[in-house]
Amino acid sequence: MRTVHLDSETDFDGWREAARSLRLEGIEPARVRFVVGQGQDGLFGEEAAPVVHRPQAFKVSKAFVDLAQEVILHRDADRFDLLYRILWRLQDEPSLIKVTSDRDVARAVEMAKNVSRASHKMKAFVRFRQQGEGDRQRWIAWFEPAHRVLEKTAPFFQRRYTNMRWSILTPDGTAHWDLKALTYGPPARKEDAPQEDEVEDFWKTYYASTFNPSRLRTKAMQAEMPKSYWKNLPEAELISEMIAGATGRTEQMVTAPAPEPNRRFDQVRAPMVDRTVTNEVVPEDLDQLNAALAGCRRCPLWRDATQAVCGVGPKQSRLMIVGEQPGDNEDLSGQPFIGPAGEVLNHALVEAGLNRDDIYLTNAVKHFKHTVRGRHRLHKTPSAAEIDHCRWWLNRERELVKPELSVAMGSSAARGLFGHTVSVGDLRGRIMHRPDGPVLVTYHPAYILRHPDPAERTRAKLAFEDDLGLAVDYLNAV
Ligand code: URA
């Protein structure tokens, strides 16, 4: 039996180096055990032998490395063995990672999802308490993550709370931001964090005022905010009381006068607007541009669309995000990214510490291209020619908004910004310095939403969030 000693519970580099050497030596998974720290050797009848490093390369896909980096953060004691088993099999089964019905792969994907969820919960449920005043002021939070996600998630807080000195204490370790550097320290105890502060009452009042009793779904709420987190959430002590009062408040809402009808239905029935306006004049500002866009006849897509969907956001913005084209919901409402892809985008923006209101959000193609099937209007990918016709608008938007970085989500957006076809897989995750400004290419949220392979969906989602994080880092650095 070979025993590998890892430096810590999340020692991915140690695991990777040892696993690669063991695989090259041909040491089967059943003959390897991974131990964190010094542990005891020889328990299984054989002395630990040093791992021999061989120079040959052992190549595995990026998808496996990304998955393994997440799985290592899971609390399951068998995670190192599971990953080594998958690595072992990859040489003979190079596409194994795509076989989601395989027991090992399914388990690894599930573990990666649990880790991602734990990181998401950490972003949502960390509550800082103030300590000290003036230069000595610090914000301290105690948090018990479901998995070992402190180091994965701390950069989010660095981006989100750049101007605050803060520490997050957990039983696994601590993270500290002193306005200059993010550092990590040893595990802490709950008693090390302040138990209450004066900001807490404001927060509880805010929480109670945003609680909508008619939306109360106790089960869904507990799935989103599992009870295990309640003990460290100041607002949690209000929950039982609010649930108890919910029925009465709902009755009051039901008897109140009816609200205005939904505008969406009027829009569906509304006659098509007169689209005879030509747009030879170069718009001087976004208002002119949006008005002219309503009459765009540069390609035939306007004929079947309800309306052109203009970009939204500040008139000048440091970040412009470009999608492909409006979908069904966007076509009806006139607003970009309000449907399911918009939800994926919103989630990733939060993960990256970005505020949607600060971003100029637009599309490479401004009209909804679709085909009608029964009662449904199904998205159709715009052609290269349609994207190229619409680039006139996108270029003008960029000249007016003057973003310091443009993010292209997906290949249509990338074509819109580059003027020629590029491969998202090859270019994504890098800032490309171009004569008309820097561009970062990433996945389109619909790819994450619709990819048939769950492992690929998870990988792409994490990559998408990382790419938006890179956009934040880039903007913080310029
Ligand atoms: N997909 C896009 O690319 N843009 C939208 O506005 C909505 C969905």
CSV table of C-alpha atoms and ligand atoms in Angstrom, one decimal:
chain,number,residue,atom,x,y,z
A,1,MET,CA,0.0,0.0,0.0
A,2,ARG,CA,1.3,3.5,-0.9
A,3,THR,CA,0.6,6.3,1.5
A,4,VAL,CA,0.6,9.8,0.2
A,5,HIS,CA,0.8,12.6,2.7
A,6,LEU,CA,-1.0,15.8,1.7
A,7,ASP,CA,-0.2,19.1,3.3
A,8,SER,CA,-3.9,20.0,4.0
A,9,GLU,CA,-7.5,19.0,3.4
A,10,THR,CA,-7.5,21.1,0.2
A,11,ASP,CA,-4.0,20.4,-1.0
A,12,PHE,CA,-4.9,20.1,-4.7
A,13,ASP,CA,-1.3,20.6,-6.0
A,14,GLY,CA,0.0,17.9,-3.6
A,15,TRP,CA,-2.7,15.5,-4.7
A,16,ARG,CA,-2.2,16.2,-8.4
A,17,GLU,CA,1.6,15.7,-8.3
A,18,ALA,CA,1.3,12.5,-6.3
A,19,ALA,CA,-1.5,11.1,-8.4
A,20,ARG,CA,0.3,11.9,-11.7
A,21,SER,CA,3.5,10.1,-10.4
A,22,LEU,CA,1.5,7.1,-9.1
A,23,ARG,CA,-0.4,6.8,-12.4
A,24,LEU,CA,2.9,6.8,-14.4
A,25,GLU,CA,4.3,4.2,-12.1
A,26,GLY,CA,1.2,2.1,-12.7
A,27,ILE,CA,0.1,1.9,-9.0
A,28,GLU,CA,-3.5,0.8,-9.0
A,29,PRO,CA,-6.1,2.8,-7.0
A,30,ALA,CA,-6.7,-0.1,-4.6
A,31,ARG,CA,-3.0,0.2,-3.6
A,32,VAL,CA,-3.0,3.9,-2.7
A,33,ARG,CA,-4.3,5.9,0.2
A,34,PHE,CA,-4.2,9.6,0.7
A,35,VAL,CA,-3.6,11.0,4.2
A,36,VAL,CA,-3.8,14.6,5.3
A,37,GLY,CA,-0.8,15.5,7.5
A,38,GLN,CA,1.6,13.0,8.9
A,39,GLY,CA,-1.0,10.2,9.8
A,40,GLN,CA,0.3,6.7,10.3
A,41,ASP,CA,2.1,4.7,7.6
A,42,GLY,CA,2.1,1.0,7.3
A,43,LEU,CA,-1.3,0.4,8.8
A,44,PHE,CA,-2.3,-1.6,5.7
A,45,GLY,CA,0.6,-4.0,5.8
A,46,GLU,CA,3.1,-2.2,3.6
A,47,GLU,CA,5.5,0.6,4.4
A,48,ALA,CA,4.9,3.9,2.6
A,49,ALA,CA,7.2,4.1,-0.4
A,50,PRO,CA,8.3,7.6,-1.6
A,51,VAL,CA,6.5,8.7,-4.7
A,52,VAL,CA,8.8,8.6,-7.7
A,53,HIS,CA,8.5,11.5,-10.0
A,54,ARG,CA,9.0,10.6,-13.6
A,55,PRO,CA,9.6,13.1,-16.3
A,56,GLN,CA,6.9,11.9,-18.8
A,57,ALA,CA,3.9,14.0,-19.3
A,58,PHE,CA,0.5,12.6,-18.3
A,59,LYS,CA,-2.2,14.6,-20.0
A,60,VAL,CA,-5.7,15.0,-18.7
A,61,SER,CA,-8.4,17.3,-20.0
A,62,LYS,CA,-9.0,20.7,-18.5
A,63,ALA,CA,-12.5,19.6,-17.7
A,64,PHE,CA,-11.1,16.9,-15.3
A,65,VAL,CA,-8.7,19.4,-13.7
A,66,ASP,CA,-11.6,21.9,-13.1
A,67,LEU,CA,-13.8,19.2,-11.7
A,68,ALA,CA,-11.1,17.8,-9.4
A,69,GLN,CA,-10.3,21.3,-8.0
A,70,GLU,CA,-13.9,21.5,-6.9
A,71,VAL,CA,-14.3,18.0,-5.7
A,72,ILE,CA,-11.2,18.3,-3.4
A,73,LEU,CA,-13.1,21.0,-1.4
A,74,HIS,CA,-15.8,18.5,-0.5
A,75,ARG,CA,-15.8,17.1,3.0
A,76,ASP,CA,-16.2,13.5,1.9
A,77,ALA,CA,-13.2,11.6,3.2
A,78,ASP,CA,-13.1,9.4,0.0
A,79,ARG,CA,-12.7,12.3,-2.4
A,80,PHE,CA,-8.9,11.8,-3.0
A,81,ASP,CA,-9.5,8.1,-3.8
A,82,LEU,CA,-12.4,8.8,-6.1
A,83,LEU,CA,-10.4,11.3,-8.1
A,84,TYR,CA,-7.5,9.0,-8.4
A,85,ARG,CA,-9.8,6.2,-9.5
A,86,ILE,CA,-11.2,8.5,-12.3
A,87,LEU,CA,-7.7,9.7,-13.2
A,88,TRP,CA,-6.6,6.0,-13.4
A,89,ARG,CA,-9.4,5.2,-15.8
A,90,LEU,CA,-9.0,8.3,-18.0
A,91,GLN,CA,-6.0,6.8,-19.8
A,92,ASP,CA,-8.1,3.9,-21.2
A,93,GLU,CA,-11.3,5.9,-21.3
A,94,PRO,CA,-10.4,9.4,-22.4
A,95,SER,CA,-14.0,10.5,-22.7
A,96,LEU,CA,-15.0,9.1,-19.3
A,97,ILE,CA,-15.7,12.5,-17.8
A,98,LYS,CA,-18.5,12.9,-20.2
A,99,VAL,CA,-20.2,9.7,-19.2
A,100,THR,CA,-22.5,11.0,-16.5
A,101,SER,CA,-24.2,7.7,-16.0
A,102,ASP,CA,-20.8,6.3,-14.7
A,103,ARG,CA,-20.9,5.9,-10.9
A,104,ASP,CA,-17.6,7.6,-10.2
A,105,VAL,CA,-18.3,10.5,-12.6
A,106,ALA,CA,-21.8,11.0,-11.3
A,107,ARG,CA,-20.5,11.1,-7.8
A,108,ALA,CA,-17.8,13.6,-8.6
A,109,VAL,CA,-20.2,15.8,-10.5
A,110,GLU,CA,-22.6,15.7,-7.6
A,111,MET,CA,-19.8,16.6,-5.2
A,112,ALA,CA,-18.7,19.5,-7.4
A,113,LYS,CA,-22.3,20.8,-7.4
A,114,ASN,CA,-22.4,20.5,-3.6
A,115,VAL,CA,-19.2,22.5,-3.3
A,116,SER,CA,-20.5,25.2,-5.7
A,117,ARG,CA,-23.7,25.4,-3.7
A,118,ALA,CA,-21.7,25.7,-0.5
A,119,SER,CA,-19.7,28.6,-2.0
A,120,HIS,CA,-22.9,30.2,-3.2
A,121,LYS,CA,-24.5,29.9,0.3
A,122,MET,CA,-21.3,31.4,1.8
A,123,LYS,CA,-21.7,34.4,-0.5
A,124,ALA,CA,-25.3,34.8,0.6
A,125,PHE,CA,-25.1,34.1,4.3
A,126,VAL,CA,-21.9,35.5,5.6
A,127,ARG,CA,-22.9,38.3,8.0
A,128,PHE,CA,-20.2,40.7,9.2
A,129,ARG,CA,-20.2,42.4,12.6
A,130,GLN,CA,-18.5,45.6,13.2
A,131,GLN,CA,-15.6,45.7,15.7
A,132,GLY,CA,-13.6,48.8,16.7
A,133,GLU,CA,-13.9,52.4,15.4
A,134,GLY,CA,-12.0,54.7,13.0
A,135,ASP,CA,-8.7,53.2,11.8
A,136,ARG,CA,-9.2,50.2,14.1
A,137,GLN,CA,-12.6,49.4,12.5
A,138,ARG,CA,-12.9,45.8,11.2
A,139,TRP,CA,-15.8,43.7,10.0
A,140,ILE,CA,-15.7,40.1,11.3
A,141,ALA,CA,-17.9,37.2,10.3
A,142,TRP,CA,-18.2,33.7,11.7
A,143,PHE,CA,-19.3,31.2,9.2
A,144,GLU,CA,-19.5,27.4,9.0
A,145,PRO,CA,-19.4,26.4,5.3
A,146,ALA,CA,-20.9,23.0,4.3
A,147,HIS,CA,-17.6,22.3,2.4
A,148,ARG,CA,-14.1,23.7,2.5
A,149,VAL,CA,-14.9,26.7,0.3
A,150,LEU,CA,-13.2,29.5,2.3
A,151,GLU,CA,-10.3,30.1,-0.1
A,152,LYS,CA,-12.5,29.6,-3.2
A,153,THR,CA,-15.0,32.1,-2.0
A,154,ALA,CA,-12.9,34.7,-0.2
A,155,PRO,CA,-11.9,36.6,-3.5
A,156,PHE,CA,-15.6,37.3,-4.0
A,157,PHE,CA,-15.7,39.2,-0.7
A,158,GLN,CA,-12.4,41.0,-1.6
A,159,ARG,CA,-14.1,42.2,-4.8
A,160,ARG,CA,-17.4,43.0,-3.1
A,161,TYR,CA,-16.0,44.7,0.0
A,162,THR,CA,-12.7,46.2,-1.3
A,163,ASN,CA,-13.0,49.2,0.9
A,164,MET,CA,-13.6,47.4,4.2
A,165,ARG,CA,-11.1,45.6,6.4
A,166,TRP,CA,-12.7,42.3,7.1
A,167,SER,CA,-12.0,38.8,8.4
A,168,ILE,CA,-14.1,35.7,7.8
A,169,LEU,CA,-13.5,33.1,10.6
A,170,THR,CA,-14.4,29.5,10.0
A,171,PRO,CA,-13.6,26.1,11.6
A,172,ASP,CA,-11.4,25.3,8.6
A,173,GLY,CA,-9.4,28.5,8.5
A,174,THR,CA,-9.6,32.2,8.3
A,175,ALA,CA,-9.5,34.8,5.6
A,176,HIS,CA,-8.4,38.4,6.1
A,177,TRP,CA,-8.5,41.5,3.9
A,178,ASP,CA,-6.6,44.6,5.1
A,179,LEU,CA,-7.4,46.8,2.0
A,180,LYS,CA,-4.1,45.6,0.4
A,181,ALA,CA,-3.8,41.8,0.6
A,182,LEU,CA,-5.9,38.8,1.1
A,183,THR,CA,-4.3,36.4,3.6
A,184,TYR,CA,-5.3,33.1,5.2
A,185,GLY,CA,-4.8,31.9,8.7
A,186,PRO,CA,-5.5,29.0,11.0
A,187,PRO,CA,-9.0,27.8,12.0
A,188,ALA,CA,-11.0,29.8,14.5
A,189,ARG,CA,-13.8,29.3,17.0
A,190,LYS,CA,-17.1,30.9,17.1
A,191,GLU,CA,-16.2,32.8,20.3
A,192,ASP,CA,-13.4,34.5,18.4
A,193,ALA,CA,-16.0,36.6,16.5
A,194,PRO,CA,-18.1,39.4,18.0
A,195,GLN,CA,-21.6,38.1,18.9
A,196,GLU,CA,-23.6,41.2,18.0
A,197,ASP,CA,-23.2,44.8,16.9
A,198,GLU,CA,-25.3,47.9,16.5
A,199,VAL,CA,-25.8,47.4,12.8
A,200,GLU,CA,-27.7,44.2,13.4
A,201,ASP,CA,-31.0,45.9,14.4
A,202,PHE,CA,-31.1,47.8,11.1
A,203,TRP,CA,-30.5,44.6,9.2
A,204,LYS,CA,-33.3,42.8,11.0
A,205,THR,CA,-35.7,45.7,10.3
A,206,TYR,CA,-34.8,45.6,6.6
A,207,TYR,CA,-35.2,41.9,6.4
A,208,ALA,CA,-38.6,42.0,8.1
A,209,SER,CA,-39.8,44.8,5.8
A,210,THR,CA,-38.8,42.9,2.6
A,211,PHE,CA,-40.5,39.7,3.7
A,212,ASN,CA,-43.5,39.0,1.4
A,213,PRO,CA,-46.0,36.6,3.1
A,214,SER,CA,-47.8,35.8,-0.1
A,215,ARG,CA,-44.6,34.4,-1.5
A,216,LEU,CA,-43.9,32.2,1.5
A,217,ARG,CA,-43.0,28.7,0.5
A,218,THR,CA,-41.6,27.3,3.7
A,219,LYS,CA,-40.0,24.3,1.9
A,220,ALA,CA,-38.4,26.3,-0.9
A,221,MET,CA,-37.2,28.8,1.7
A,222,GLN,CA,-35.5,26.2,3.7
A,223,ALA,CA,-34.0,24.6,0.6
A,224,GLU,CA,-32.4,28.0,-0.2
A,225,MET,CA,-31.6,28.9,3.3
A,226,PRO,CA,-31.0,25.5,5.0
A,227,LYS,CA,-31.6,25.4,8.8
A,228,SER,CA,-28.0,24.5,9.4
A,229,TYR,CA,-27.1,28.1,8.5
A,230,TRP,CA,-29.7,29.7,10.7
A,231,LYS,CA,-27.7,29.7,13.9
A,232,ASN,CA,-25.3,32.2,12.5
A,233,LEU,CA,-27.8,34.5,10.7
A,234,PRO,CA,-29.1,37.4,12.9
A,235,GLU,CA,-32.3,37.6,10.9
A,236,ALA,CA,-33.1,33.9,11.4
A,237,GLU,CA,-34.6,34.5,14.8
A,238,LEU,CA,-37.4,36.5,13.1
A,239,ILE,CA,-38.3,33.7,10.7
A,240,SER,CA,-40.6,31.6,12.9
A,241,GLU,CA,-42.5,34.7,14.0
A,242,MET,CA,-42.9,35.9,10.4
A,243,ILE,CA,-44.1,32.5,9.2
A,244,ALA,CA,-46.7,32.4,12.0
A,245,GLY,CA,-48.1,35.8,10.9
A,246,ALA,CA,-48.0,35.1,7.2
A,247,THR,CA,-51.5,33.7,6.7
A,248,GLY,CA,-53.1,36.9,8.2
A,249,ARG,CA,-51.0,39.2,6.1
A,250,THR,CA,-51.7,37.2,2.9
A,251,GLU,CA,-55.5,37.5,3.5
A,252,GLN,CA,-55.0,41.3,3.8
A,253,MET,CA,-53.2,41.3,0.4
A,254,VAL,CA,-55.9,39.2,-1.2
A,255,THR,CA,-58.6,41.6,-0.2
A,256,ALA,CA,-56.7,44.7,-1.3
A,257,PRO,CA,-57.6,46.2,-4.8
A,258,ALA,CA,-56.3,44.4,-7.9
A,259,PRO,CA,-53.0,45.7,-9.4
A,260,GLU,CA,-52.7,47.0,-13.0
A,261,PRO,CA,-52.8,44.2,-15.6
A,262,ASN,CA,-49.6,42.8,-17.0
A,263,ARG,CA,-48.3,45.0,-19.8
A,264,ARG,CA,-46.9,41.9,-21.6
A,265,PHE,CA,-50.3,40.8,-22.8
A,266,ASP,CA,-51.1,44.2,-24.3
A,267,GLN,CA,-47.8,44.1,-26.1
A,268,VAL,CA,-48.5,40.7,-27.7
A,269,ARG,CA,-51.8,42.1,-29.1
A,270,ALA,CA,-50.5,45.5,-30.0
A,271,PRO,CA,-50.4,46.3,-33.8
A,272,MET,CA,-46.9,46.4,-35.3
A,273,VAL,CA,-45.5,49.9,-35.2
A,274,ASP,CA,-44.8,51.8,-38.4
A,275,ARG,CA,-41.3,50.9,-39.3
A,276,THR,CA,-40.7,53.2,-42.3
A,277,VAL,CA,-38.1,55.4,-40.6
A,278,THR,CA,-34.6,55.2,-42.3
A,279,ASN,CA,-31.5,55.6,-40.3
A,280,GLU,CA,-28.9,57.3,-42.4
A,281,VAL,CA,-28.0,59.8,-39.6
A,282,VAL,CA,-25.2,58.7,-37.2
A,283,PRO,CA,-26.8,59.0,-33.7
A,284,GLU,CA,-25.1,61.5,-31.4
A,285,ASP,CA,-26.1,59.8,-28.2
A,286,LEU,CA,-27.8,56.7,-26.9
A,287,ASP,CA,-31.3,58.2,-26.9
A,288,GLN,CA,-31.0,59.0,-30.6
A,289,LEU,CA,-29.5,55.6,-31.3
A,290,ASN,CA,-32.3,53.8,-29.5
A,291,ALA,CA,-34.9,55.9,-31.4
A,292,ALA,CA,-33.2,55.1,-34.7
A,293,LEU,CA,-32.9,51.4,-33.9
A,294,ALA,CA,-36.7,51.1,-33.7
A,295,GLY,CA,-36.7,51.8,-37.5
A,296,CYS,CA,-33.8,49.6,-38.4
A,297,ARG,CA,-34.2,47.9,-41.8
A,298,ARG,CA,-30.6,46.8,-42.3
A,299,CYS,CA,-31.6,43.2,-42.5
A,300,PRO,CA,-35.0,41.4,-42.7
A,301,LEU,CA,-35.1,40.3,-39.0
A,302,TRP,CA,-37.3,43.3,-38.0
A,303,ARG,CA,-40.2,41.8,-39.9
A,304,ASP,CA,-41.0,39.0,-37.5
A,305,ALA,CA,-39.9,40.7,-34.3
A,306,THR,CA,-42.1,42.7,-32.0
A,307,GLN,CA,-39.5,45.4,-31.5
A,308,ALA,CA,-35.8,46.1,-31.6
A,309,VAL,CA,-34.3,45.5,-28.1
A,310,CYS,CA,-31.9,48.3,-27.2
A,311,GLY,CA,-29.0,48.1,-24.8
A,312,VAL,CA,-29.6,49.1,-21.2
A,313,GLY,CA,-27.3,50.6,-18.5
A,314,PRO,CA,-25.4,53.7,-17.7
A,315,LYS,CA,-24.8,56.0,-20.6
A,316,GLN,CA,-21.1,55.6,-20.0
A,317,SER,CA,-20.0,52.4,-18.3
A,318,ARG,CA,-16.6,50.8,-17.6
A,319,LEU,CA,-18.0,47.4,-18.6
A,320,MET,CA,-20.2,46.4,-21.6
A,321,ILE,CA,-21.6,42.9,-21.8
A,322,VAL,CA,-22.7,41.7,-25.2
A,323,GLY,CA,-25.1,38.8,-25.7
A,324,GLU,CA,-26.3,37.2,-29.0
A,325,GLN,CA,-29.9,38.5,-29.7
A,326,PRO,CA,-33.1,39.0,-27.7
A,327,GLY,CA,-35.1,35.9,-26.8
A,328,ASP,CA,-38.9,35.5,-26.7
A,329,ASN,CA,-39.3,37.4,-23.3
A,330,GLU,CA,-36.9,40.1,-24.4
A,331,ASP,CA,-38.7,40.6,-27.7
A,332,LEU,CA,-42.0,41.1,-25.9
A,333,SER,CA,-40.7,43.4,-23.1
A,334,GLY,CA,-38.1,45.3,-25.0
A,335,GLN,CA,-35.5,44.7,-22.3
A,336,PRO,CA,-32.3,42.5,-22.8
A,337,PHE,CA,-31.6,39.5,-20.6
A,338,ILE,CA,-34.8,39.2,-18.6
A,339,GLY,CA,-35.6,35.5,-19.4
A,340,PRO,CA,-33.9,32.3,-18.2
A,341,ALA,CA,-30.5,33.2,-19.8
A,342,GLY,CA,-30.8,36.5,-17.9
A,343,GLU,CA,-31.2,34.6,-14.7
A,344,VAL,CA,-28.0,32.6,-15.3
A,345,LEU,CA,-26.3,35.9,-16.1
A,346,ASN,CA,-27.6,37.6,-12.9
A,347,HIS,CA,-26.4,34.7,-10.8
A,348,ALA,CA,-22.9,34.9,-12.3
A,349,LEU,CA,-22.8,38.6,-11.9
A,350,VAL,CA,-23.5,38.3,-8.2
A,351,GLU,CA,-20.9,35.5,-7.9
A,352,ALA,CA,-18.3,37.9,-9.5
A,353,GLY,CA,-19.3,40.8,-7.2
A,354,LEU,CA,-20.7,42.8,-10.1
A,355,ASN,CA,-23.8,45.0,-9.9
A,356,ARG,CA,-26.0,44.7,-13.0
A,357,ASP,CA,-27.0,48.3,-12.8
A,358,ASP,CA,-23.4,49.4,-13.3
A,359,ILE,CA,-23.1,47.5,-16.6
A,360,TYR,CA,-24.1,48.4,-20.1
A,361,LEU,CA,-25.9,45.3,-21.4
A,362,THR,CA,-26.6,44.8,-25.0
A,363,ASN,CA,-26.8,42.3,-27.9
A,364,ALA,CA,-24.9,41.7,-31.1
A,365,VAL,CA,-28.2,41.5,-33.0
A,366,LYS,CA,-31.1,43.7,-31.9
A,367,HIS,CA,-34.1,41.8,-33.3
A,368,PHE,CA,-35.4,38.3,-32.2
A,369,LYS,CA,-34.7,35.7,-34.9
A,370,HIS,CA,-37.0,32.8,-34.5
A,371,THR,CA,-39.2,30.2,-36.0
A,372,VAL,CA,-42.8,29.5,-35.0
A,373,ARG,CA,-43.7,26.0,-33.8
A,374,GLY,CA,-47.3,25.8,-32.7
A,375,ARG,CA,-47.7,28.3,-29.9
A,376,HIS,CA,-44.0,28.6,-29.4
A,377,ARG,CA,-41.5,30.9,-31.0
A,378,LEU,CA,-38.2,29.1,-31.1
A,379,HIS,CA,-34.8,30.9,-31.1
A,380,LYS,CA,-32.8,30.7,-34.3
A,381,THR,CA,-29.1,31.5,-34.4
A,382,PRO,CA,-28.5,34.7,-36.4
A,383,SER,CA,-26.4,34.3,-39.5
A,384,ALA,CA,-23.0,35.9,-39.9
A,385,ALA,CA,-24.5,38.4,-42.4
A,386,GLU,CA,-27.2,39.4,-39.8
A,387,ILE,CA,-24.5,39.9,-37.1
A,388,ASP,CA,-22.4,41.9,-39.6
A,389,HIS,CA,-25.4,44.2,-40.5
A,390,CYS,CA,-26.1,44.8,-36.9
A,391,ARG,CA,-22.4,45.6,-36.1
A,392,TRP,CA,-23.1,49.2,-37.2
A,393,TRP,CA,-25.3,49.6,-34.0
A,394,LEU,CA,-22.9,47.8,-31.7
A,395,ASN,CA,-19.9,49.8,-32.9
A,396,ARG,CA,-21.8,53.1,-32.3
A,397,GLU,CA,-22.9,51.9,-28.9
A,398,ARG,CA,-19.3,51.2,-28.0
A,399,GLU,CA,-18.2,54.6,-29.2
A,400,LEU,CA,-20.8,56.3,-27.1
A,401,VAL,CA,-20.7,54.1,-23.9
A,402,LYS,CA,-16.8,54.0,-24.0
A,403,PRO,CA,-16.4,50.8,-22.0
A,404,GLU,CA,-13.0,50.0,-20.7
A,405,LEU,CA,-13.8,46.3,-21.3
A,406,SER,CA,-16.3,44.6,-23.5
A,407,VAL,CA,-17.3,41.0,-22.7
A,408,ALA,CA,-18.6,38.9,-25.6
A,409,MET,CA,-20.9,36.1,-24.4
A,410,GLY,CA,-20.8,33.4,-27.0
A,411,SER,CA,-19.8,33.2,-30.6
A,412,SER,CA,-22.3,35.6,-32.1
A,413,ALA,CA,-21.3,38.3,-29.7
A,414,ALA,CA,-17.7,37.6,-30.4
A,415,ARG,CA,-18.3,37.9,-34.1
A,416,GLY,CA,-20.1,41.2,-33.5
A,417,LEU,CA,-17.1,42.6,-31.6
A,418,PHE,CA,-14.3,41.0,-33.6
A,419,GLY,CA,-15.8,41.4,-37.1
A,420,HIS,CA,-15.0,37.8,-37.9
A,421,THR,CA,-15.7,34.3,-36.6
A,422,VAL,CA,-13.7,33.2,-33.6
A,423,SER,CA,-13.7,30.1,-31.4
A,424,VAL,CA,-15.1,30.7,-27.9
A,425,GLY,CA,-13.3,27.6,-26.7
A,426,ASP,CA,-10.0,28.9,-27.9
A,427,LEU,CA,-10.3,32.5,-26.8
A,428,ARG,CA,-12.3,32.4,-23.6
A,429,GLY,CA,-10.9,33.6,-20.3
A,430,ARG,CA,-8.3,36.0,-21.7
A,431,ILE,CA,-8.3,39.7,-22.2
A,432,MET,CA,-7.7,40.4,-25.9
A,433,HIS,CA,-6.3,43.8,-26.5
A,434,ARG,CA,-7.8,45.1,-29.8
A,435,PRO,CA,-7.6,48.5,-31.5
A,436,ASP,CA,-11.2,49.3,-30.6
A,437,GLY,CA,-10.7,48.3,-26.9
A,438,PRO,CA,-10.1,45.2,-24.8
A,439,VAL,CA,-12.5,42.3,-25.2
A,440,LEU,CA,-13.0,39.2,-23.0
A,441,VAL,CA,-14.7,36.3,-24.6
A,442,THR,CA,-16.7,33.9,-22.5
A,443,TYR,CA,-19.6,31.4,-22.7
A,444,HIS,CA,-23.1,32.5,-23.4
A,445,PRO,CA,-25.4,31.8,-20.4
A,446,ALA,CA,-27.7,29.7,-22.7
A,447,TYR,CA,-24.8,27.3,-23.3
A,448,ILE,CA,-24.7,26.8,-19.5
A,449,LEU,CA,-28.5,26.4,-19.4
A,450,ARG,CA,-29.0,24.1,-22.3
A,451,HIS,CA,-25.9,21.9,-22.7
A,452,PRO,CA,-27.1,18.3,-22.5
A,453,ASP,CA,-24.2,17.1,-20.4
A,454,PRO,CA,-24.5,18.1,-16.7
A,455,ALA,CA,-20.7,17.8,-16.2
A,456,GLU,CA,-20.1,20.3,-19.0
A,457,ARG,CA,-22.9,22.6,-17.7
A,458,THR,CA,-21.1,22.7,-14.3
A,459,ARG,CA,-17.7,23.2,-15.8
A,460,ALA,CA,-19.0,26.0,-18.1
A,461,LYS,CA,-20.9,27.7,-15.3
A,462,LEU,CA,-17.7,27.8,-13.1
A,463,ALA,CA,-15.7,29.0,-16.1
A,464,PHE,CA,-18.2,31.7,-16.9
A,465,GLU,CA,-18.2,32.9,-13.3
A,466,ASP,CA,-14.4,32.9,-13.3
A,467,ASP,CA,-14.3,34.9,-16.5
A,468,LEU,CA,-16.6,37.6,-15.0
A,469,GLY,CA,-14.3,37.6,-12.0
A,470,LEU,CA,-11.4,38.2,-14.4
A,471,ALA,CA,-13.3,41.2,-15.8
A,472,VAL,CA,-13.6,42.6,-12.3
A,473,ASP,CA,-9.9,42.0,-11.6
A,474,TYR,CA,-9.0,43.7,-14.9
A,475,LEU,CA,-11.1,46.7,-14.2
A,476,ASN,CA,-9.8,47.0,-10.6
A,477,ALA,CA,-6.2,47.0,-12.1
A,478,VAL,CA,-6.6,49.6,-14.8
B,1,URA,N1,-29.9,35.9,-24.9
B,1,URA,C1,-29.2,36.9,-25.4
B,1,URA,O1,-28.1,36.7,-26.0
B,1,URA,N2,-29.7,38.1,-25.2
B,1,URA,C2,-30.8,38.4,-24.5
B,1,URA,O2,-31.1,39.6,-24.4
B,1,URA,C3,-31.5,37.3,-24.0
B,1,URA,C4,-31.1,36.1,-24.2
